[in-house]
C-alpha positions as a printed Julia matrix, in Angstrom:
128×3 Matrix{Float64}:
 70.29  193.32  43.52
 71.8   190.74  41.21
 69.08  191.18  38.63
 70.42  188.69  36.13
 71.66  186.15  38.65
 69.31  183.37  37.63
 71.08  180.88  39.83
 70.77  182.69  43.14
 67.93  185.15  42.64
 65.25  183.72  40.35
 62.51  185.43  42.35
 64.14  188.81  41.76
 63.86  188.28  38.03
 60.26  187.17  38.35
 59.43  190.21  40.45
 61.13  192.59  38.03
 59.05  191.31  35.16
 55.84  191.37  37.16
 53.6   192.88  34.52
 51.28  194.41  37.09
 53.95  196.76  38.42
 55.27  198.5   35.3
 54.15  200.87  32.52
 51.69  199.58  29.97
 54.23  199.35  27.14
 56.48  197.15  29.28
 53.55  195.15  30.59
 52.33  194.43  27.08
 55.75  193.35  25.88
 56.46  191.02  28.78
 52.97  189.64  29.15
 53.94  185.97  29.12
 50.36  184.77  28.99
 49.3   186.65  25.89
 52.55  187.22  24.03
 54.77  184.24  24.76
 55.58  183.59  21.11
 56.3   187.27  20.5
 58.77  187.33  23.37
 60.43  184.16  22.14
 60.77  185.63  18.66
 62.0   188.96  19.96
 64.86  187.48  21.96
 65.89  185.05  19.26
 69.01  186.98  18.31
 70.02  184.37  15.77
 66.92  184.77  13.63
 65.88  188.32  14.51
 69.0   190.4   15.2
 67.49  193.55  13.7
 64.52  193.35  16.06
 66.85  193.24  19.04
 68.9   196.13  17.7
 65.82  198.23  17.0
 64.15  197.62  20.35
 67.24  198.49  22.36
 68.15  201.45  20.2
 68.31  204.12  22.89
 68.41  206.79  20.23
 65.02  205.84  18.87
 63.42  204.88  22.18
 65.29  206.84  24.86
 62.49  207.25  27.38
 61.21  203.67  27.2
 64.67  202.15  27.45
 65.87  204.61  30.08
 62.87  204.02  32.28
 62.92  200.24  32.0
 66.62  199.45  32.09
 67.9   202.6   33.8
 70.5   203.18  31.11
 71.42  206.48  32.68
 72.7   204.81  35.8
 74.09  201.61  34.29
 74.92  202.23  30.61
 77.94  199.93  30.51
 76.0   197.05  32.06
 73.18  197.44  29.57
 75.59  197.71  26.66
 77.44  194.61  27.84
 74.33  192.52  28.36
 72.65  193.42  25.09
 75.76  193.43  22.93
 74.37  190.94  20.42
 77.25  191.55  18.04
 79.95  190.32  20.4
 77.92  187.86  22.47
 75.1   186.49  20.3
 75.25  182.94  21.67
 75.43  184.09  25.28
 72.5   186.43  24.8
 70.45  183.78  23.04
 71.18  181.1   25.59
 70.66  183.36  28.59
 66.98  183.45  27.79
 66.73  179.67  27.55
 65.62  179.51  31.18
 62.6   178.44  33.2
 60.97  181.71  34.07
 58.12  182.02  36.56
 56.81  178.64  35.49
 57.0   179.42  31.78
 59.43  177.78  29.4
 60.02  180.79  27.2
 62.42  179.4   24.68
 64.0   176.15  23.53
 65.39  173.84  26.16
 68.77  173.2   24.55
 70.75  175.55  26.77
 73.84  173.82  28.1
 75.26  174.01  31.6
 78.35  175.59  30.07
 76.31  178.52  28.76
 74.41  178.87  32.02
 77.71  179.13  33.88
 79.22  181.52  31.36
 76.25  183.84  31.24
 75.38  183.83  34.92
 79.02  184.43  35.82
 79.17  187.44  33.52
 75.99  188.98  34.88
 76.73  188.19  38.5
 79.69  190.54  38.3
 78.15  193.02  35.88
 74.88  193.58  37.72
 75.85  193.77  41.36
 74.43  197.04  42.63
 75.68  199.08  45.58
């Protein structure tokens, strides 16, 4: 599954974040209806880099991160995608998408970023 391929597989992304199918901690975090502003703030790597670093710190939260993102199977993919030090603009702009009918973040994402980010994740997240 091309999980992050927002061009070709938007429904896959929507299904993955279906809050009715996952553990309560994940459901609460990605509950778009109740916590839209929290999600927007969380993924704003320009203003809140420490929040991103803390949440994806697999040392502090090994079980939550491992269960949700399967870091055991795909550690390099996860590291690449969430590398906010090397790719802050790509990470920030990747989340500027229309997502299951919700506009999560600002609408200033450019077609150049969409191409750059989707191209990177198309190759990084193809699963056997």
